Short mmCIF file of N, CA and C in Angstrom, two decimals:
data_model
loop_
_atom_site.label_atom_id
_atom_site.label_comp_id
_atom_site.label_asym_id
_atom_site.label_seq_id
_atom_site.Cartn_x
_atom_site.Cartn_y
_atom_site.Cartn_z
N MET A 1 5.05 -38.71 24.72
CA MET A 1 5.88 -37.84 25.50
C MET A 1 5.97 -36.49 24.80
N GLU A 2 5.67 -35.44 25.51
CA GLU A 2 5.73 -34.09 24.95
C GLU A 2 7.16 -33.58 25.04
N ARG A 3 7.60 -32.92 23.99
CA ARG A 3 8.99 -32.44 23.99
C ARG A 3 9.12 -31.13 24.74
N LYS A 4 10.35 -30.85 25.14
CA LYS A 4 10.67 -29.60 25.82
C LYS A 4 10.41 -28.44 24.86
N SER A 5 9.95 -27.30 25.37
CA SER A 5 9.78 -26.15 24.48
C SER A 5 11.06 -25.33 24.49
N TYR A 6 11.35 -24.70 23.34
CA TYR A 6 12.55 -23.88 23.18
C TYR A 6 12.13 -22.46 22.83
N PRO A 7 12.95 -21.46 23.17
CA PRO A 7 12.60 -20.07 22.85
C PRO A 7 12.44 -19.82 21.35
N THR A 8 13.01 -20.69 20.52
CA THR A 8 12.93 -20.53 19.07
C THR A 8 11.67 -21.15 18.46
N ASP A 9 10.86 -21.82 19.27
CA ASP A 9 9.66 -22.47 18.74
C ASP A 9 8.68 -21.46 18.16
N LEU A 10 8.00 -21.89 17.10
CA LEU A 10 6.95 -21.08 16.51
C LEU A 10 5.76 -20.99 17.45
N THR A 11 5.12 -19.84 17.48
CA THR A 11 3.86 -19.72 18.22
C THR A 11 2.75 -20.26 17.31
N ASP A 12 1.58 -20.46 17.88
CA ASP A 12 0.44 -20.91 17.06
C ASP A 12 0.14 -19.90 15.97
N MET A 13 0.25 -18.61 16.29
CA MET A 13 -0.02 -17.56 15.31
C MET A 13 1.04 -17.58 14.19
N ASP A 14 2.31 -17.79 14.57
CA ASP A 14 3.37 -17.91 13.55
C ASP A 14 3.05 -19.06 12.60
N TRP A 15 2.65 -20.19 13.18
CA TRP A 15 2.37 -21.38 12.38
C TRP A 15 1.19 -21.16 11.45
N GLU A 16 0.17 -20.44 11.89
CA GLU A 16 -0.98 -20.15 11.02
C GLU A 16 -0.56 -19.38 9.78
N ILE A 17 0.43 -18.51 9.94
CA ILE A 17 0.92 -17.71 8.81
C ILE A 17 1.79 -18.55 7.89
N LEU A 18 2.67 -19.36 8.46
CA LEU A 18 3.67 -20.09 7.66
C LEU A 18 3.17 -21.40 7.06
N ALA A 19 2.25 -22.07 7.72
CA ALA A 19 1.81 -23.40 7.26
C ALA A 19 1.34 -23.41 5.80
N PRO A 20 0.55 -22.42 5.36
CA PRO A 20 0.12 -22.47 3.95
C PRO A 20 1.25 -22.28 2.94
N LEU A 21 2.41 -21.79 3.39
CA LEU A 21 3.53 -21.54 2.48
C LEU A 21 4.42 -22.76 2.27
N ILE A 22 4.19 -23.79 3.06
CA ILE A 22 5.01 -25.01 2.95
C ILE A 22 4.46 -25.85 1.80
N PRO A 23 5.36 -26.26 0.89
CA PRO A 23 4.90 -27.05 -0.26
C PRO A 23 4.23 -28.35 0.18
N PRO A 24 3.17 -28.75 -0.53
CA PRO A 24 2.52 -30.02 -0.18
C PRO A 24 3.40 -31.20 -0.52
N ALA A 25 3.13 -32.32 0.13
CA ALA A 25 3.87 -33.55 -0.15
C ALA A 25 3.55 -34.02 -1.57
N LYS A 26 4.49 -34.75 -2.16
CA LYS A 26 4.28 -35.28 -3.51
C LYS A 26 3.09 -36.23 -3.51
N GLU A 27 2.32 -36.17 -4.57
CA GLU A 27 1.17 -37.08 -4.70
C GLU A 27 1.65 -38.48 -5.04
N GLY A 28 0.94 -39.45 -4.53
CA GLY A 28 1.22 -40.84 -4.88
C GLY A 28 2.24 -41.52 -4.00
N GLY A 29 2.97 -40.73 -3.21
CA GLY A 29 3.98 -41.33 -2.36
C GLY A 29 3.40 -41.73 -1.01
N HIS A 30 4.26 -42.16 -0.15
CA HIS A 30 3.87 -42.52 1.21
C HIS A 30 3.41 -41.25 1.92
N PRO A 31 2.29 -41.26 2.62
CA PRO A 31 1.84 -40.05 3.32
C PRO A 31 2.87 -39.62 4.37
N PRO A 32 3.10 -38.30 4.47
CA PRO A 32 4.10 -37.83 5.43
C PRO A 32 3.70 -38.17 6.87
N THR A 33 4.69 -38.52 7.65
CA THR A 33 4.44 -38.85 9.05
C THR A 33 5.09 -37.83 9.98
N THR A 34 5.85 -36.91 9.41
CA THR A 34 6.56 -35.92 10.21
C THR A 34 5.74 -34.64 10.31
N ASP A 35 5.69 -34.06 11.49
CA ASP A 35 4.98 -32.81 11.75
C ASP A 35 5.81 -31.66 11.19
N MET A 36 5.27 -30.95 10.20
CA MET A 36 6.01 -29.87 9.56
C MET A 36 6.31 -28.72 10.53
N GLY A 37 5.44 -28.51 11.51
CA GLY A 37 5.70 -27.51 12.53
C GLY A 37 6.95 -27.85 13.33
N GLU A 38 7.14 -29.13 13.62
CA GLU A 38 8.33 -29.57 14.35
C GLU A 38 9.57 -29.47 13.48
N ILE A 39 9.42 -29.70 12.18
CA ILE A 39 10.54 -29.51 11.26
C ILE A 39 10.97 -28.04 11.30
N CYS A 40 9.99 -27.14 11.20
CA CYS A 40 10.29 -25.70 11.24
C CYS A 40 10.93 -25.32 12.58
N ASN A 41 10.40 -25.85 13.67
CA ASN A 41 10.99 -25.55 14.99
C ASN A 41 12.45 -25.99 15.06
N ALA A 42 12.74 -27.17 14.52
CA ALA A 42 14.12 -27.67 14.54
C ALA A 42 15.03 -26.81 13.67
N ILE A 43 14.52 -26.40 12.51
CA ILE A 43 15.33 -25.55 11.62
C ILE A 43 15.59 -24.20 12.28
N TYR A 44 14.57 -23.60 12.89
CA TYR A 44 14.76 -22.31 13.56
C TYR A 44 15.72 -22.45 14.74
N PHE A 45 15.66 -23.57 15.44
CA PHE A 45 16.60 -23.81 16.53
C PHE A 45 18.02 -23.83 15.98
N HIS A 46 18.23 -24.56 14.90
CA HIS A 46 19.54 -24.64 14.27
C HIS A 46 20.03 -23.25 13.83
N LEU A 47 19.16 -22.49 13.17
CA LEU A 47 19.56 -21.18 12.65
C LEU A 47 19.87 -20.20 13.78
N LYS A 48 19.06 -20.22 14.82
CA LYS A 48 19.25 -19.27 15.92
C LYS A 48 20.46 -19.61 16.78
N THR A 49 20.66 -20.89 17.07
CA THR A 49 21.74 -21.27 17.97
C THR A 49 23.07 -21.48 17.24
N GLY A 50 23.00 -21.74 15.95
CA GLY A 50 24.22 -22.00 15.19
C GLY A 50 24.79 -23.38 15.44
N CYS A 51 24.02 -24.25 16.07
CA CYS A 51 24.53 -25.60 16.34
C CYS A 51 24.67 -26.38 15.04
N GLN A 52 25.51 -27.38 15.08
CA GLN A 52 25.66 -28.25 13.92
C GLN A 52 24.41 -29.11 13.81
N TRP A 53 24.12 -29.54 12.58
CA TRP A 53 22.93 -30.36 12.38
C TRP A 53 22.94 -31.60 13.28
N ASN A 54 24.10 -32.21 13.45
CA ASN A 54 24.15 -33.43 14.25
C ASN A 54 24.08 -33.15 15.75
N MET A 55 23.98 -31.87 16.13
CA MET A 55 23.87 -31.53 17.54
C MET A 55 22.47 -31.00 17.89
N LEU A 56 21.51 -31.18 16.98
CA LEU A 56 20.12 -30.82 17.31
C LEU A 56 19.67 -31.68 18.49
N PRO A 57 18.93 -31.10 19.42
CA PRO A 57 18.44 -31.91 20.54
C PRO A 57 17.65 -33.12 20.03
N GLY A 58 17.73 -34.20 20.75
CA GLY A 58 17.11 -35.45 20.35
C GLY A 58 15.59 -35.45 20.36
N ASP A 59 14.98 -34.42 20.95
CA ASP A 59 13.51 -34.41 20.97
C ASP A 59 12.91 -33.79 19.72
N PHE A 60 13.76 -33.33 18.78
CA PHE A 60 13.29 -32.89 17.47
C PHE A 60 13.23 -34.10 16.56
N PRO A 61 12.60 -33.96 15.37
CA PRO A 61 12.65 -35.07 14.41
C PRO A 61 14.12 -35.39 14.06
N PRO A 62 14.38 -36.55 13.46
CA PRO A 62 15.75 -36.92 13.12
C PRO A 62 16.45 -35.83 12.30
N ARG A 63 17.71 -35.58 12.62
CA ARG A 63 18.45 -34.49 11.97
C ARG A 63 18.53 -34.66 10.46
N SER A 64 18.60 -35.90 9.98
CA SER A 64 18.66 -36.12 8.53
C SER A 64 17.35 -35.66 7.87
N THR A 65 16.24 -35.89 8.55
CA THR A 65 14.94 -35.46 8.04
C THR A 65 14.84 -33.94 8.05
N VAL A 66 15.27 -33.33 9.15
CA VAL A 66 15.22 -31.86 9.28
C VAL A 66 16.08 -31.23 8.20
N TYR A 67 17.32 -31.71 8.04
CA TYR A 67 18.22 -31.15 7.05
C TYR A 67 17.68 -31.35 5.63
N SER A 68 17.07 -32.48 5.39
CA SER A 68 16.51 -32.76 4.07
C SER A 68 15.44 -31.72 3.71
N TYR A 69 14.55 -31.44 4.64
CA TYR A 69 13.53 -30.41 4.38
C TYR A 69 14.16 -29.04 4.24
N TYR A 70 15.12 -28.70 5.09
CA TYR A 70 15.79 -27.41 5.02
C TYR A 70 16.40 -27.21 3.63
N SER A 71 17.13 -28.20 3.17
CA SER A 71 17.80 -28.12 1.88
C SER A 71 16.80 -28.04 0.72
N LYS A 72 15.78 -28.89 0.78
CA LYS A 72 14.77 -28.91 -0.28
C LYS A 72 14.03 -27.57 -0.35
N TRP A 73 13.65 -27.04 0.80
CA TRP A 73 12.92 -25.76 0.83
C TRP A 73 13.81 -24.61 0.38
N GLN A 74 15.10 -24.71 0.65
CA GLN A 74 16.02 -23.67 0.20
C GLN A 74 16.01 -23.62 -1.33
N GLY A 75 16.07 -24.77 -1.96
CA GLY A 75 16.05 -24.85 -3.42
C GLY A 75 14.73 -24.43 -4.03
N GLN A 76 13.64 -24.59 -3.29
CA GLN A 76 12.30 -24.23 -3.79
C GLN A 76 11.92 -22.79 -3.48
N GLY A 77 12.77 -22.05 -2.79
CA GLY A 77 12.46 -20.65 -2.48
C GLY A 77 11.48 -20.46 -1.33
N VAL A 78 11.30 -21.50 -0.52
CA VAL A 78 10.34 -21.41 0.59
C VAL A 78 10.79 -20.37 1.61
N TRP A 79 12.10 -20.29 1.88
CA TRP A 79 12.59 -19.33 2.88
C TRP A 79 12.33 -17.90 2.43
N GLU A 80 12.47 -17.63 1.12
CA GLU A 80 12.18 -16.29 0.61
C GLU A 80 10.70 -15.96 0.78
N LYS A 81 9.83 -16.96 0.55
CA LYS A 81 8.39 -16.75 0.75
C LYS A 81 8.10 -16.45 2.21
N PHE A 82 8.73 -17.20 3.11
CA PHE A 82 8.54 -16.95 4.55
C PHE A 82 8.93 -15.51 4.88
N ASN A 83 10.13 -15.10 4.45
CA ASN A 83 10.62 -13.76 4.76
C ASN A 83 9.73 -12.68 4.16
N HIS A 84 9.32 -12.86 2.92
CA HIS A 84 8.45 -11.89 2.25
C HIS A 84 7.12 -11.76 2.98
N THR A 85 6.53 -12.89 3.32
CA THR A 85 5.23 -12.89 4.00
C THR A 85 5.33 -12.27 5.39
N LEU A 86 6.32 -12.72 6.16
CA LEU A 86 6.47 -12.20 7.52
C LEU A 86 6.85 -10.72 7.51
N GLY A 87 7.70 -10.32 6.57
CA GLY A 87 8.07 -8.90 6.46
C GLY A 87 6.84 -8.04 6.15
N GLY A 88 5.99 -8.53 5.25
CA GLY A 88 4.76 -7.81 4.93
C GLY A 88 3.83 -7.72 6.13
N GLN A 89 3.74 -8.80 6.91
CA GLN A 89 2.90 -8.80 8.11
C GLN A 89 3.38 -7.75 9.12
N VAL A 90 4.70 -7.70 9.32
CA VAL A 90 5.26 -6.74 10.27
C VAL A 90 5.00 -5.32 9.78
N ARG A 91 5.24 -5.06 8.49
CA ARG A 91 5.01 -3.72 7.94
C ARG A 91 3.54 -3.33 8.07
N SER A 92 2.65 -4.28 7.83
CA SER A 92 1.22 -4.02 7.95
C SER A 92 0.84 -3.65 9.38
N LYS A 93 1.38 -4.39 10.36
CA LYS A 93 1.09 -4.10 11.76
C LYS A 93 1.61 -2.72 12.16
N LEU A 94 2.66 -2.26 11.49
CA LEU A 94 3.21 -0.93 11.78
C LEU A 94 2.47 0.17 11.03
N GLY A 95 1.44 -0.22 10.27
CA GLY A 95 0.65 0.76 9.54
C GLY A 95 1.30 1.19 8.23
N LYS A 96 2.23 0.40 7.73
CA LYS A 96 2.91 0.73 6.48
C LYS A 96 2.41 -0.17 5.36
N SER A 97 2.73 0.21 4.13
CA SER A 97 2.45 -0.63 2.98
C SER A 97 3.21 -1.95 3.15
N THR A 98 2.66 -3.04 2.65
CA THR A 98 3.34 -4.33 2.80
C THR A 98 4.61 -4.39 1.97
N GLN A 99 4.74 -3.52 0.98
CA GLN A 99 5.95 -3.46 0.16
C GLN A 99 6.71 -2.17 0.46
N PRO A 100 8.03 -2.25 0.64
CA PRO A 100 8.80 -1.02 0.86
C PRO A 100 8.71 -0.11 -0.37
N THR A 101 8.78 1.18 -0.16
CA THR A 101 8.67 2.13 -1.26
C THR A 101 9.95 2.91 -1.50
N ALA A 102 11.04 2.55 -0.84
CA ALA A 102 12.32 3.23 -1.05
C ALA A 102 13.44 2.21 -1.10
N LEU A 103 14.48 2.56 -1.84
CA LEU A 103 15.66 1.72 -1.95
C LEU A 103 16.88 2.61 -1.86
N ALA A 104 17.83 2.22 -1.08
CA ALA A 104 19.10 2.94 -1.01
C ALA A 104 20.21 1.96 -1.32
N ALA A 105 21.12 2.37 -2.18
CA ALA A 105 22.24 1.50 -2.55
C ALA A 105 23.52 2.30 -2.40
N ASP A 106 24.54 1.69 -1.83
CA ASP A 106 25.81 2.41 -1.66
C ASP A 106 26.74 2.12 -2.83
N SER A 107 27.85 2.83 -2.88
CA SER A 107 28.76 2.70 -4.01
C SER A 107 29.45 1.34 -4.05
N GLN A 108 29.40 0.60 -2.97
CA GLN A 108 29.96 -0.75 -2.97
C GLN A 108 29.07 -1.70 -3.77
N SER A 109 27.77 -1.37 -3.85
CA SER A 109 26.80 -2.26 -4.47
C SER A 109 26.44 -1.87 -5.90
N VAL A 110 26.57 -0.59 -6.25
CA VAL A 110 26.11 -0.08 -7.53
C VAL A 110 27.21 0.74 -8.17
N ASN A 111 27.34 0.63 -9.49
CA ASN A 111 28.31 1.48 -10.19
C ASN A 111 27.90 2.93 -10.03
N THR A 112 28.88 3.79 -9.79
CA THR A 112 28.60 5.22 -9.62
C THR A 112 28.89 5.95 -10.92
N ASP A 113 28.79 7.27 -10.89
CA ASP A 113 29.05 8.07 -12.08
C ASP A 113 30.54 8.41 -12.23
N GLN A 114 31.40 7.61 -11.62
CA GLN A 114 32.85 7.71 -11.69
C GLN A 114 33.44 8.80 -10.81
N LYS A 115 32.65 9.59 -10.10
CA LYS A 115 33.18 10.58 -9.18
C LYS A 115 33.40 9.91 -7.83
N LYS A 116 34.60 10.05 -7.32
CA LYS A 116 34.94 9.41 -6.06
C LYS A 116 34.00 9.87 -4.94
N GLY A 117 33.45 8.91 -4.22
CA GLY A 117 32.59 9.23 -3.08
C GLY A 117 31.14 9.48 -3.46
N MET A 118 30.81 9.51 -4.73
CA MET A 118 29.43 9.75 -5.15
C MET A 118 28.60 8.50 -4.92
N CYS A 119 27.44 8.64 -4.36
CA CYS A 119 26.58 7.50 -4.05
C CYS A 119 25.27 7.65 -4.78
N MET A 120 24.76 6.58 -5.36
CA MET A 120 23.48 6.63 -6.04
C MET A 120 22.38 6.17 -5.08
N VAL A 121 21.31 6.94 -5.02
CA VAL A 121 20.18 6.58 -4.19
C VAL A 121 18.92 6.63 -5.05
N LEU A 122 18.19 5.54 -5.05
CA LEU A 122 16.93 5.45 -5.79
C LEU A 122 15.79 5.53 -4.80
N THR A 123 14.82 6.40 -5.07
CA THR A 123 13.69 6.47 -4.16
C THR A 123 12.39 6.58 -4.93
N ASP A 124 11.39 6.09 -4.30
CA ASP A 124 10.01 6.22 -4.78
C ASP A 124 9.17 6.29 -3.51
N VAL A 125 9.32 7.34 -2.79
CA VAL A 125 8.68 7.47 -1.48
C VAL A 125 7.27 8.01 -1.67
N LYS A 126 6.30 7.32 -1.14
CA LYS A 126 4.89 7.74 -1.20
C LYS A 126 4.42 7.98 0.22
N ARG A 127 4.03 9.14 0.52
CA ARG A 127 3.54 9.46 1.86
C ARG A 127 2.12 9.91 1.82
#
C-alpha cells in the first residue's frame, strides 16, 4: 500500500542531496529495515506542522522509530550538516559563494565598546 503524499515530503532531488549525509547503520547489527527517506519525511512533517510525536500520521514509520532517529541525528550533528549543505546549494544556485562572506552582530549578541547604542559589525565582503 502506497502512503499518502504530504507537502513536507522530500523530492527525489532533495533526497539525492541528503541521503549521503545520513550516518550509515552500525556494522554487525541487524540490517536496517526502515526507509531513511520515510524517516526524514516523518521528521519534516513533525517539524513543519508542529504536531506531537504521537500524532504523526499512521502511514509514516512508527513514531518511536522516527523520534529515535531524530534524537540520534541531533546528537551526531546531522541536522547541522543538512542545513550547511542545503544552504550552500541555495547560495550556489543564486550565483554566490557557498560560504557567506559577511557577518553582522548586534549589541545584544556581542560586547560593545561600552558606548550606549554602539553596534559592532564584522565584515569580509568580497565582490
